[in-house]
PDB file of C-alpha atoms in Angstrom:
ATOM      1  CA  UNK I   1      28.081   3.363 -16.473  1.00  0.00           C
ATOM      2  CA  UNK I   2      28.612   4.599 -12.872  1.00  0.00           C
ATOM      3  CA  UNK I   3      27.728   2.913  -9.691  1.00  0.00           C
ATOM      4  CA  UNK I   4      26.422   3.655  -6.594  1.00  0.00           C
ATOM      5  CA  UNK I   5      26.826   2.052  -3.330  1.00  0.00           C
ATOM      6  CA  UNK I   6      24.079   1.913  -0.730  1.00  0.00           C
ATOM      7  CA  UNK I   7      25.481   0.147   2.414  1.00  0.00           C
ATOM      8  CA  UNK I   8      22.369  -2.222   3.124  1.00  0.00           C
ATOM      9  CA  UNK I   9      23.186  -5.777   3.837  1.00  0.00           C
ATOM     10  CA  UNK I  10      21.578  -8.351   1.648  1.00  0.00           C
ATOM     11  CA  UNK I  11      20.096  -9.692   4.864  1.00  0.00           C
ATOM     12  CA  UNK I  12      18.484  -6.694   5.910  1.00  0.00           C
ATOM     13  CA  UNK I  13      14.741  -6.700   6.711  1.00  0.00           C
ATOM     14  CA  UNK I  14      14.457 -10.662   6.296  1.00  0.00           C
ATOM     15  CA  UNK I  15      10.848 -10.374   6.601  1.00  0.00           C
ATOM     16  CA  UNK I  16      10.042  -8.319   3.835  1.00  0.00           C
ATOM     17  CA  UNK I  17       9.057 -10.631   0.682  1.00  0.00           C
ATOM     18  CA  UNK I  18       7.928 -10.118  -2.707  1.00  0.00           C
ATOM     19  CA  UNK I  19       4.570  -8.518  -1.785  1.00  0.00           C
ATOM     20  CA  UNK I  20       6.215  -5.812   0.310  1.00  0.00           C
ATOM     21  CA  UNK I  21       8.656  -4.931  -2.277  1.00  0.00           C
ATOM     22  CA  UNK I  22       6.088  -4.716  -4.962  1.00  0.00           C
ATOM     23  CA  UNK I  23       3.525  -2.798  -2.504  1.00  0.00           C
ATOM     24  CA  UNK I  24       6.271   0.006  -1.902  1.00  0.00           C
ATOM     25  CA  UNK I  25       6.523   0.442  -5.932  1.00  0.00           C
ATOM     26  CA  UNK I  26       2.859   0.864  -6.386  1.00  0.00           C
ATOM     27  CA  UNK I  27       2.505   3.041  -3.360  1.00  0.00           C
ATOM     28  CA  UNK I  28       5.072   5.347  -4.513  1.00  0.00           C
ATOM     29  CA  UNK I  29       3.283   5.444  -8.041  1.00  0.00           C
ATOM     30  CA  UNK I  30       0.468   6.619  -5.938  1.00  0.00           C
ATOM     31  CA  UNK I  31       2.035   8.957  -4.087  1.00  0.00           C
ATOM     32  CA  UNK I  32       3.994  10.534  -7.120  1.00  0.00           C
ATOM     33  CA  UNK I  33       0.303  11.209  -8.787  1.00  0.00           C
ATOM     34  CA  UNK I  34      -0.923  12.731  -5.684  1.00  0.00           C
ATOM     35  CA  UNK I  35       2.079  14.931  -5.326  1.00  0.00           C
ATOM     36  CA  UNK I  36       3.143  15.324  -9.095  1.00  0.00           C
ATOM     37  CA  UNK I  37       0.059  15.087 -10.968  1.00  0.00           C
ATOM     38  CA  UNK I  38       1.886  12.356 -12.832  1.00  0.00           C
ATOM     39  CA  UNK I  39      -0.679   9.757 -13.794  1.00  0.00           C
ATOM     40  CA  UNK I  40       0.089   6.055 -12.434  1.00  0.00           C
ATOM     41  CA  UNK I  41      -0.377   3.341 -15.063  1.00  0.00           C
ATOM     42  CA  UNK I  42       0.487  -0.410 -13.644  1.00  0.00           C
ATOM     43  CA  UNK I  43       0.277  -2.891 -15.969  1.00  0.00           C
ATOM     44  CA  UNK I  44       1.058  -6.607 -16.484  1.00  0.00           C
ATOM     45  CA  UNK I  45       2.507  -8.628 -19.506  1.00  0.00           C
ATOM     46  CA  UNK I  46       5.266 -11.041 -20.322  1.00  0.00           C
ATOM     47  CA  UNK I  47       6.232 -11.912 -16.609  1.00  0.00           C
ATOM     48  CA  UNK I  48       6.666  -8.154 -16.055  1.00  0.00           C
ATOM     49  CA  UNK I  49       4.947  -5.611 -13.745  1.00  0.00           C
ATOM     50  CA  UNK I  50       5.262  -2.529 -15.051  1.00  0.00           C
ATOM     51  CA  UNK I  51       4.636   0.772 -12.971  1.00  0.00           C
ATOM     52  CA  UNK I  52       4.788   4.029 -14.902  1.00  0.00           C
ATOM     53  CA  UNK I  53       4.297   7.822 -14.055  1.00  0.00           C
ATOM     54  CA  UNK I  54       4.346  10.430 -16.500  1.00  0.00           C
ATOM     55  CA  UNK I  55       5.539  13.932 -15.419  1.00  0.00           C
ATOM     56  CA  UNK I  56       7.836  13.201 -12.992  1.00  0.00           C
ATOM     57  CA  UNK I  57      11.373  11.702 -12.130  1.00  0.00           C
ATOM     58  CA  UNK I  58      13.470  10.531  -9.262  1.00  0.00           C
ATOM     59  CA  UNK I  59      16.403  12.474  -7.960  1.00  0.00           C
ATOM     60  CA  UNK I  60      19.367  10.853  -7.239  1.00  0.00           C
ATOM     61  CA  UNK I  61      18.974  11.388  -3.361  1.00  0.00           C
ATOM     62  CA  UNK I  62      15.537   8.908  -3.299  1.00  0.00           C
ATOM     63  CA  UNK I  63      18.171   6.530  -3.066  1.00  0.00           C
ATOM     64  CA  UNK I  64      18.958   7.845   0.145  1.00  0.00           C
ATOM     65  CA  UNK I  65      17.341   5.863   3.536  1.00  0.00           C
ATOM     66  CA  UNK I  66      15.345   8.411   4.961  1.00  0.00           C
ATOM     67  CA  UNK I  67      15.184  10.762   1.670  1.00  0.00           C
ATOM     68  CA  UNK I  68      11.423  11.965   0.946  1.00  0.00           C
ATOM     69  CA  UNK I  69       9.342  14.678   0.060  1.00  0.00           C
ATOM     70  CA  UNK I  70       6.352  12.915   1.938  1.00  0.00           C
ATOM     71  CA  UNK I  71       7.204  13.005   5.310  1.00  0.00           C
ATOM     72  CA  UNK I  72       4.656  14.605   7.627  1.00  0.00           C
ATOM     73  CA  UNK I  73       2.342  14.607   4.565  1.00  0.00           C
ATOM     74  CA  UNK I  74      -1.107  12.928   5.370  1.00  0.00           C
ATOM     75  CA  UNK I  75      -2.185  12.835   1.531  1.00  0.00           C
ATOM     76  CA  UNK I  76       0.219  10.321   0.811  1.00  0.00           C
ATOM     77  CA  UNK I  77       0.743   6.624   1.948  1.00  0.00           C
ATOM     78  CA  UNK I  78       4.663   6.640   2.266  1.00  0.00           C
ATOM     79  CA  UNK I  79       6.009   8.691   5.120  1.00  0.00           C
ATOM     80  CA  UNK I  80       9.313   7.312   6.100  1.00  0.00           C
ATOM     81  CA  UNK I  81      11.694   7.530   3.164  1.00  0.00           C
ATOM     82  CA  UNK I  82      12.332   3.969   3.252  1.00  0.00           C
ATOM     83  CA  UNK I  83      10.144   2.051   0.849  1.00  0.00           C
ATOM     84  CA  UNK I  84      11.809   2.360  -2.345  1.00  0.00           C
ATOM     85  CA  UNK I  85      15.231   1.406  -1.059  1.00  0.00           C
ATOM     86  CA  UNK I  86      13.530  -1.756   1.008  1.00  0.00           C
ATOM     87  CA  UNK I  87      11.756  -2.417  -2.466  1.00  0.00           C
ATOM     88  CA  UNK I  88      14.773  -2.748  -4.395  1.00  0.00           C
ATOM     89  CA  UNK I  89      16.862  -4.636  -1.713  1.00  0.00           C
ATOM     90  CA  UNK I  90      14.223  -7.376  -0.781  1.00  0.00           C
ATOM     91  CA  UNK I  91      13.425  -8.032  -4.530  1.00  0.00           C
ATOM     92  CA  UNK I  92      16.864  -8.165  -5.785  1.00  0.00           C
ATOM     93  CA  UNK I  93      17.069 -10.724  -2.640  1.00  0.00           C
ATOM     94  CA  UNK I  94      14.126 -12.708  -3.956  1.00  0.00           C
ATOM     95  CA  UNK I  95      15.285 -12.963  -7.415  1.00  0.00           C
ATOM     96  CA  UNK I  96      12.777 -10.342  -8.998  1.00  0.00           C
ATOM     97  CA  UNK I  97      14.968  -8.364 -11.573  1.00  0.00           C
ATOM     98  CA  UNK I  98      14.271  -4.521 -11.559  1.00  0.00           C
ATOM     99  CA  UNK I  99      14.848  -1.710 -14.043  1.00  0.00           C
ATOM    100  CA  UNK I 100      14.107   1.704 -13.382  1.00  0.00           C
ATOM    101  CA  UNK I 101      13.814   4.002 -16.534  1.00  0.00           C
ATOM    102  CA  UNK I 102      14.051   7.647 -14.677  1.00  0.00           C
ATOM    103  CA  UNK I 103      14.559  10.641 -17.337  1.00  0.00           C
ATOM    104  CA  UNK I 104      17.553  10.101 -19.581  1.00  0.00           C
ATOM    105  CA  UNK I 105      19.317   7.399 -17.249  1.00  0.00           C
ATOM    106  CA  UNK I 106      18.314   3.540 -16.099  1.00  0.00           C
ATOM    107  CA  UNK I 107      19.010   2.341 -12.898  1.00  0.00           C
ATOM    108  CA  UNK I 108      19.566  -1.502 -12.160  1.00  0.00           C
ATOM    109  CA  UNK I 109      19.912  -2.743  -8.915  1.00  0.00           C
ATOM    110  CA  UNK I 110      21.712  -5.835  -7.568  1.00  0.00           C
ATOM    111  CA  UNK I 111      24.426  -7.115  -5.054  1.00  0.00           C
ATOM    112  CA  UNK I 112      28.255  -6.577  -5.572  1.00  0.00           C
ATOM    113  CA  UNK I 113      31.137  -6.914  -3.257  1.00  0.00           C
ATOM    114  CA  UNK I 114      32.095  -3.591  -1.544  1.00  0.00           C
ATOM    115  CA  UNK I 115      35.821  -2.854  -1.687  1.00  0.00           C
ATOM    116  CA  UNK I 116      35.277  -0.254   1.731  1.00  0.00           C
ATOM    117  CA  UNK I 117      32.972  -2.839   3.574  1.00  0.00           C
ATOM    118  CA  UNK I 118      34.210  -6.395   2.414  1.00  0.00           C
ATOM    119  CA  UNK I 119      31.250  -7.615   2.247  1.00  0.00           C
ATOM    120  CA  UNK I 120      28.048  -8.123  -0.290  1.00  0.00           C
ATOM    121  CA  UNK I 121      25.945  -4.769  -0.509  1.00  0.00           C
ATOM    122  CA  UNK I 122      23.041  -3.484  -2.665  1.00  0.00           C
ATOM    123  CA  UNK I 123      24.436  -1.478  -5.631  1.00  0.00           C
ATOM    124  CA  UNK I 124      22.136   0.703  -8.150  1.00  0.00           C
ATOM    125  CA  UNK I 125      24.166   0.713 -11.673  1.00  0.00           C
ATOM    126  CA  UNK I 126      23.186   3.868 -13.617  1.00  0.00           C
ATOM    127  CA  UNK I 127      23.581   4.080 -17.417  1.00  0.00           C
ATOM    128  CA  UNK I 128      23.437   7.623 -18.960  1.00  0.00           C
ATOM    129  CA  UNK I 129      22.445   9.145 -22.264  1.00  0.00           C
ATOM    130  CA  UNK I 130      19.092   7.347 -22.847  1.00  0.00           C
ATOM    131  CA  UNK I 131      16.340   9.486 -24.446  1.00  0.00           C
ATOM    132  CA  UNK I 132      15.343  12.189 -21.776  1.00  0.00           C
ATOM    133  CA  UNK I 133      11.739  11.723 -20.959  1.00  0.00           C
ATOM    134  CA  UNK I 134       9.691  13.077 -18.019  1.00  0.00           C
ATOM    135  CA  UNK I 135       8.921   9.713 -16.693  1.00  0.00           C
ATOM    136  CA  UNK I 136      10.012   7.106 -14.309  1.00  0.00           C
ATOM    137  CA  UNK I 137       9.026   3.613 -15.156  1.00  0.00           C
ATOM    138  CA  UNK I 138      10.045   0.496 -12.549  1.00  0.00           C
ATOM    139  CA  UNK I 139       9.784  -3.051 -14.221  1.00  0.00           C
ATOM    140  CA  UNK I 140       9.603  -5.848 -12.108  1.00  0.00           C
ATOM    141  CA  UNK I 141      10.293  -9.033 -13.806  1.00  0.00           C
ATOM    142  CA  UNK I 142       9.864 -12.957 -13.191  1.00  0.00           C
ATOM    143  CA  UNK I 143       6.289 -12.478 -12.000  1.00  0.00           C
ATOM    144  CA  UNK I 144       3.749 -15.010 -12.639  1.00  0.00           C
ATOM    145  CA  UNK I 145       0.275 -14.844 -13.465  1.00  0.00           C
ATOM    146  CA  UNK I 146      -0.862 -15.938  -9.855  1.00  0.00           C
ATOM    147  CA  UNK I 147       1.261 -13.312  -8.194  1.00  0.00           C
ATOM    148  CA  UNK I 148      -0.419 -10.705 -10.624  1.00  0.00           C
ATOM    149  CA  UNK I 149      -3.450 -11.991  -9.462  1.00  0.00           C
ATOM    150  CA  UNK I 150      -2.511 -11.747  -5.588  1.00  0.00           C
ATOM    151  CA  UNK I 151      -1.366  -7.825  -6.463  1.00  0.00           C
ATOM    152  CA  UNK I 152      -4.913  -6.790  -8.024  1.00  0.00           C
ATOM    153  CA  UNK I 153      -6.570  -8.701  -5.104  1.00  0.00           C
ATOM    154  CA  UNK I 154      -4.421  -6.837  -2.708  1.00  0.00           C
ATOM    155  CA  UNK I 155      -4.381  -3.160  -4.054  1.00  0.00           C
ATOM    156  CA  UNK I 156      -8.360  -2.287  -4.863  1.00  0.00           C
ATOM    157  CA  UNK I 157      -7.594   0.733  -7.139  1.00  0.00           C
ATOM    158  CA  UNK I 158      -5.195  -1.225  -9.685  1.00  0.00           C
ATOM    159  CA  UNK I 159      -5.874  -1.104 -13.295  1.00  0.00           C
ATOM    160  CA  UNK I 160      -8.561   1.855 -12.941  1.00  0.00           C
ATOM    161  CA  UNK I 161     -10.629  -0.074 -10.650  1.00  0.00           C
ATOM    162  CA  UNK I 162     -12.777   1.548  -8.478  1.00  0.00           C
ATOM    163  CA  UNK I 163     -13.680   0.475  -4.717  1.00  0.00           C
ATOM    164  CA  UNK I 164     -16.939   2.979  -4.951  1.00  0.00           C
ATOM    165  CA  UNK I 165     -19.445   0.335  -6.371  1.00  0.00           C
ATOM    166  CA  UNK I 166     -22.753   1.243  -4.732  1.00  0.00           C
ATOM    167  CA  UNK I 167     -23.480  -2.541  -4.433  1.00  0.00           C
ATOM    168  CA  UNK I 168     -20.762  -3.816  -2.465  1.00  0.00           C
ATOM    169  CA  UNK I 169     -19.421  -0.510  -0.771  1.00  0.00           C
ATOM    170  CA  UNK I 170     -20.595   1.915   1.914  1.00  0.00           C
ATOM    171  CA  UNK I 171     -18.840   5.038   2.422  1.00  0.00           C
ATOM    172  CA  UNK I 172     -18.222   6.916   5.413  1.00  0.00           C
ATOM    173  CA  UNK I 173     -17.228  10.445   4.466  1.00  0.00           C
ATOM    174  CA  UNK I 174     -13.975  11.378   5.860  1.00  0.00           C
ATOM    175  CA  UNK I 175     -13.031   7.814   6.796  1.00  0.00           C
ATOM    176  CA  UNK I 176     -13.121   5.565   4.338  1.00  0.00           C
ATOM    177  CA  UNK I 177     -15.599   2.584   3.170  1.00  0.00           C
ATOM    178  CA  UNK I 178     -17.407  -0.547   4.431  1.00  0.00           C
ATOM    179  CA  UNK I 179     -16.441  -3.312   1.877  1.00  0.00           C
ATOM    180  CA  UNK I 180     -19.598  -5.722   2.038  1.00  0.00           C
ATOM    181  CA  UNK I 181     -18.327  -8.195  -0.708  1.00  0.00           C
ATOM    182  CA  UNK I 182     -18.050 -11.537   1.250  1.00  0.00           C
ATOM    183  CA  UNK I 183     -14.472 -11.909  -0.410  1.00  0.00           C
ATOM    184  CA  UNK I 184     -13.588  -9.224   1.519  1.00  0.00           C
ATOM    185  CA  UNK I 185     -14.477 -10.287   5.049  1.00  0.00           C
ATOM    186  CA  UNK I 186     -11.906  -9.062   7.756  1.00  0.00           C
ATOM    187  CA  UNK I 187      -9.826  -7.505   5.144  1.00  0.00           C
ATOM    188  CA  UNK I 188      -8.720  -3.923   6.157  1.00  0.00           C
ATOM    189  CA  UNK I 189      -6.726  -1.816   3.689  1.00  0.00           C
ATOM    190  CA  UNK I 190      -5.438   1.805   3.629  1.00  0.00           C
ATOM    191  CA  UNK I 191      -6.222   3.821   0.961  1.00  0.00           C
ATOM    192  CA  UNK I 192      -6.764   0.904  -1.374  1.00  0.00           C
ATOM    193  CA  UNK I 193      -3.783  -1.039   0.071  1.00  0.00           C
ATOM    194  CA  UNK I 194      -3.888  -4.273   1.961  1.00  0.00           C
ATOM    195  CA  UNK I 195      -2.823  -4.086   5.241  1.00  0.00           C
ATOM    196  CA  UNK I 196      -3.824  -6.688   7.396  1.00  0.00           C
ATOM    197  CA  UNK I 197      -6.789  -9.466   8.060  1.00  0.00           C
ATOM    198  CA  UNK I 198      -8.988  -9.329  11.187  1.00  0.00           C
ATOM    199  CA  UNK I 199     -10.623 -12.280  11.558  1.00  0.00           C
ATOM    200  CA  UNK I 200     -13.450 -11.202  13.826  1.00  0.00           C
ATOM    201  CA  UNK I 201     -14.563  -8.708  11.225  1.00  0.00           C
ATOM    202  CA  UNK I 202     -17.964  -9.857   9.117  1.00  0.00           C
ATOM    203  CA  UNK I 203     -16.917  -6.798   6.403  1.00  0.00           C
ATOM    204  CA  UNK I 204     -13.671  -5.448   4.815  1.00  0.00           C
ATOM    205  CA  UNK I 205     -12.438  -1.807   5.748  1.00  0.00           C
ATOM    206  CA  UNK I 206     -10.611   0.603   3.372  1.00  0.00           C
ATOM    207  CA  UNK I 207      -9.430   3.996   5.504  1.00  0.00           C
ATOM    208  CA  UNK I 208      -8.938   6.951   3.597  1.00  0.00           C
ATOM    209  CA  UNK I 209      -7.992   8.910   6.153  1.00  0.00           C
ATOM    210  CA  UNK I 210      -4.925   9.040   8.276  1.00  0.00           C
ATOM    211  CA  UNK I 211      -4.261   5.923  10.287  1.00  0.00           C
ATOM    212  CA  UNK I 212      -1.400   5.023  12.873  1.00  0.00           C
ATOM    213  CA  UNK I 213       0.308   2.147  11.691  1.00  0.00           C
ATOM    214  CA  UNK I 214       3.504   0.228  12.225  1.00  0.00           C
ATOM    215  CA  UNK I 215       6.597   0.827  10.139  1.00  0.00           C
ATOM    216  CA  UNK I 216       6.496  -2.314   8.006  1.00  0.00           C
ATOM    217  CA  UNK I 217       2.622  -1.180   7.208  1.00  0.00           C
ATOM    218  CA  UNK I 218       1.680  -4.787   8.468  1.00  0.00           C
ATOM    219  CA  UNK I 219      -0.959  -3.569  11.247  1.00  0.00           C
ATOM    220  CA  UNK I 220      -2.590  -0.538  12.186  1.00  0.00           C
ATOM    221  CA  UNK I 221      -2.942   0.316  15.653  1.00  0.00           C
ATOM    222  CA  UNK I 222      -5.571  -1.809  17.359  1.00  0.00           C
ATOM    223  CA  UNK I 223      -7.317   1.472  19.278  1.00  0.00           C
ATOM    224  CA  UNK I 224      -7.124   3.448  16.127  1.00  0.00           C
ATOM    225  CA  UNK I 225      -8.436   1.127  13.335  1.00  0.00           C
ATOM    226  CA  UNK I 226     -11.381   0.137  15.687  1.00  0.00           C
ATOM    227  CA  UNK I 227     -12.101   3.741  16.808  1.00  0.00           C
ATOM    228  CA  UNK I 228     -12.095   4.818  13.228  1.00  0.00           C
ATOM    229  CA  UNK I 229     -14.493   2.026  12.289  1.00  0.00           C
ATOM    230  CA  UNK I 230     -16.826   3.412  14.840  1.00  0.00           C
ATOM    231  CA  UNK I 231     -16.598   6.712  13.617  1.00  0.00           C
ATOM    232  CA  UNK I 232     -17.275   5.186   9.954  1.00  0.00           C
ATOM    233  CA  UNK I 233     -20.493   3.718  10.881  1.00  0.00           C
ATOM    234  CA  UNK I 234     -21.854   6.568  12.944  1.00  0.00           C
ATOM    235  CA  UNK I 235     -20.803   9.178  10.111  1.00  0.00           C
ATOM    236  CA  UNK I 236     -22.537   7.272   7.186  1.00  0.00           C
ATOM    237  CA  UNK I 237     -25.780   7.667   5.602  1.00  0.00           C
ATOM    238  CA  UNK I 238     -29.017   6.331   6.228  1.00  0.00           C
ATOM    239  CA  UNK I 239     -28.590   3.433   4.046  1.00  0.00           C
ATOM    240  CA  UNK I 240     -25.635   2.777   6.018  1.00  0.00           C
ATOM    241  CA  UNK I 241     -27.393   2.412   8.956  1.00  0.00           C
ATOM    242  CA  UNK I 242     -29.971   0.024   7.742  1.00  0.00           C
ATOM    243  CA  UNK I 243     -26.896  -2.081   6.842  1.00  0.00           C
ATOM    244  CA  UNK I 244     -25.867  -1.670  10.494  1.00  0.00           C
ATOM    245  CA  UNK I 245     -28.819  -2.599  12.195  1.00  0.00           C
ATOM    246  CA  UNK I 246     -29.595  -5.541  10.012  1.00  0.00           C
ATOM    247  CA  UNK I 247     -25.921  -7.323   8.761  1.00  0.00           C
ATOM    248  CA  UNK I 248     -23.295  -5.710  10.938  1.00  0.00           C
ATOM    249  CA  UNK I 249     -21.679  -7.904  13.315  1.00  0.00           C
ATOM    250  CA  UNK I 250     -18.025  -6.626  13.501  1.00  0.00           C
ATOM    251  CA  UNK I 251     -18.656  -5.235  16.752  1.00  0.00           C
ATOM    252  CA  UNK I 252     -20.286  -8.443  18.752  1.00  0.00           C
ATOM    253  CA  UNK I 253     -17.042  -8.694  20.942  1.00  0.00           C
ATOM    254  CA  UNK I 254     -17.238  -5.191  22.301  1.00  0.00           C
ATOM    255  CA  UNK I 255     -13.735  -4.662  22.668  1.00  0.00           C
ATOM    256  CA  UNK I 256     -14.446  -1.097  22.432  1.00  0.00           C
ATOM    257  CA  UNK I 257     -16.973   0.790  24.216  1.00  0.00           C
ATOM    258  CA  UNK I 258     -17.107   3.294  21.627  1.00  0.00           C
ATOM    259  CA  UNK I 259     -18.212   1.127  19.168  1.00  0.00           C
ATOM    260  CA  UNK I 260     -20.900  -0.646  21.109  1.00  0.00           C
ATOM    261  CA  UNK I 261     -22.335   2.840  21.674  1.00  0.00           C
ATOM    262  CA  UNK I 262     -22.380   3.693  18.223  1.00  0.00           C
ATOM    263  CA  UNK I 263     -24.264   0.848  17.213  1.00  0.00           C
ATOM    264  CA  UNK I 264     -26.670   0.772  19.835  1.00  0.00           C
ATOM    265  CA  UNK I 265     -27.675   4.647  18.438  1.00  0.00           C
ATOM    266  CA  UNK I 266     -27.851   3.074  15.114  1.00  0.00           C
ATOM    267  CA  UNK I 267     -30.263   0.632  16.193  1.00  0.00           C
ATOM    268  CA  UNK I 268     -32.323   3.093  17.985  1.00  0.00           C
ATOM    269  CA  UNK I 269     -32.459   5.324  14.949  1.00  0.00           C
ATOM    270  CA  UNK I 270     -34.602   2.536  13.163  1.00  0.00           C
ATOM    271  CA  UNK I 271     -36.142   0.731  16.282  1.00  0.00           C
ATOM    272  CA  UNK I 272     -37.332   3.651  18.644  1.00  0.00           C
TER     273      UNK I 272
END
């Protein structure tokens, strides 16, 4: 068994917890499906979340901070080449054991004392010689049913679900969806993955287009978020406009002039 030493302190990124770690693993599975046509399967059983992509493997350089095929790719969620490494670090730190089955290898992250740095760092033990399979499987243990329920709430497309239910979603082509279910009030998603809660919004929003987001994926830039919401309402179907007139109060604070103008235009179409 070989050992790969990643020069990362266990204390790095203290604000990253269980959700951030699992989120990155799930987002990587989503991106692998888009990039490599490798269908993603995400399941929960016996206290373990299993994230599986059939049809691709990870190169060893994926363990390098900043190494990614997704930088500049607007079709993927990941952009920075940091997610997997930070996920391994924060989940290991929080006591969630991880096992990655990658081709004919098994990768297991842990903390160990580095002779070079004379302190604990993140290392990945690599076991070779397993049956070679064209797949990546990431298993996260010590997960409770309540935590799995939280993950399902935070990832709209998890376990085969879709956000595009006509009775609870209105779609704006090229932008995303308005989520009308009261349980989604104020919740903002990017490609189906929860980002933030905005208390003054009457509905939820899921952006499918590229957005300006902070590096930790905890917040979409306010101007970009509200401008895209305005475009979403403006570019919707006629059914969408009726809802806009009768139900929407997301923009009552008028923080963005463009939003106010779009809403007035929508009302005028139905009330000349």
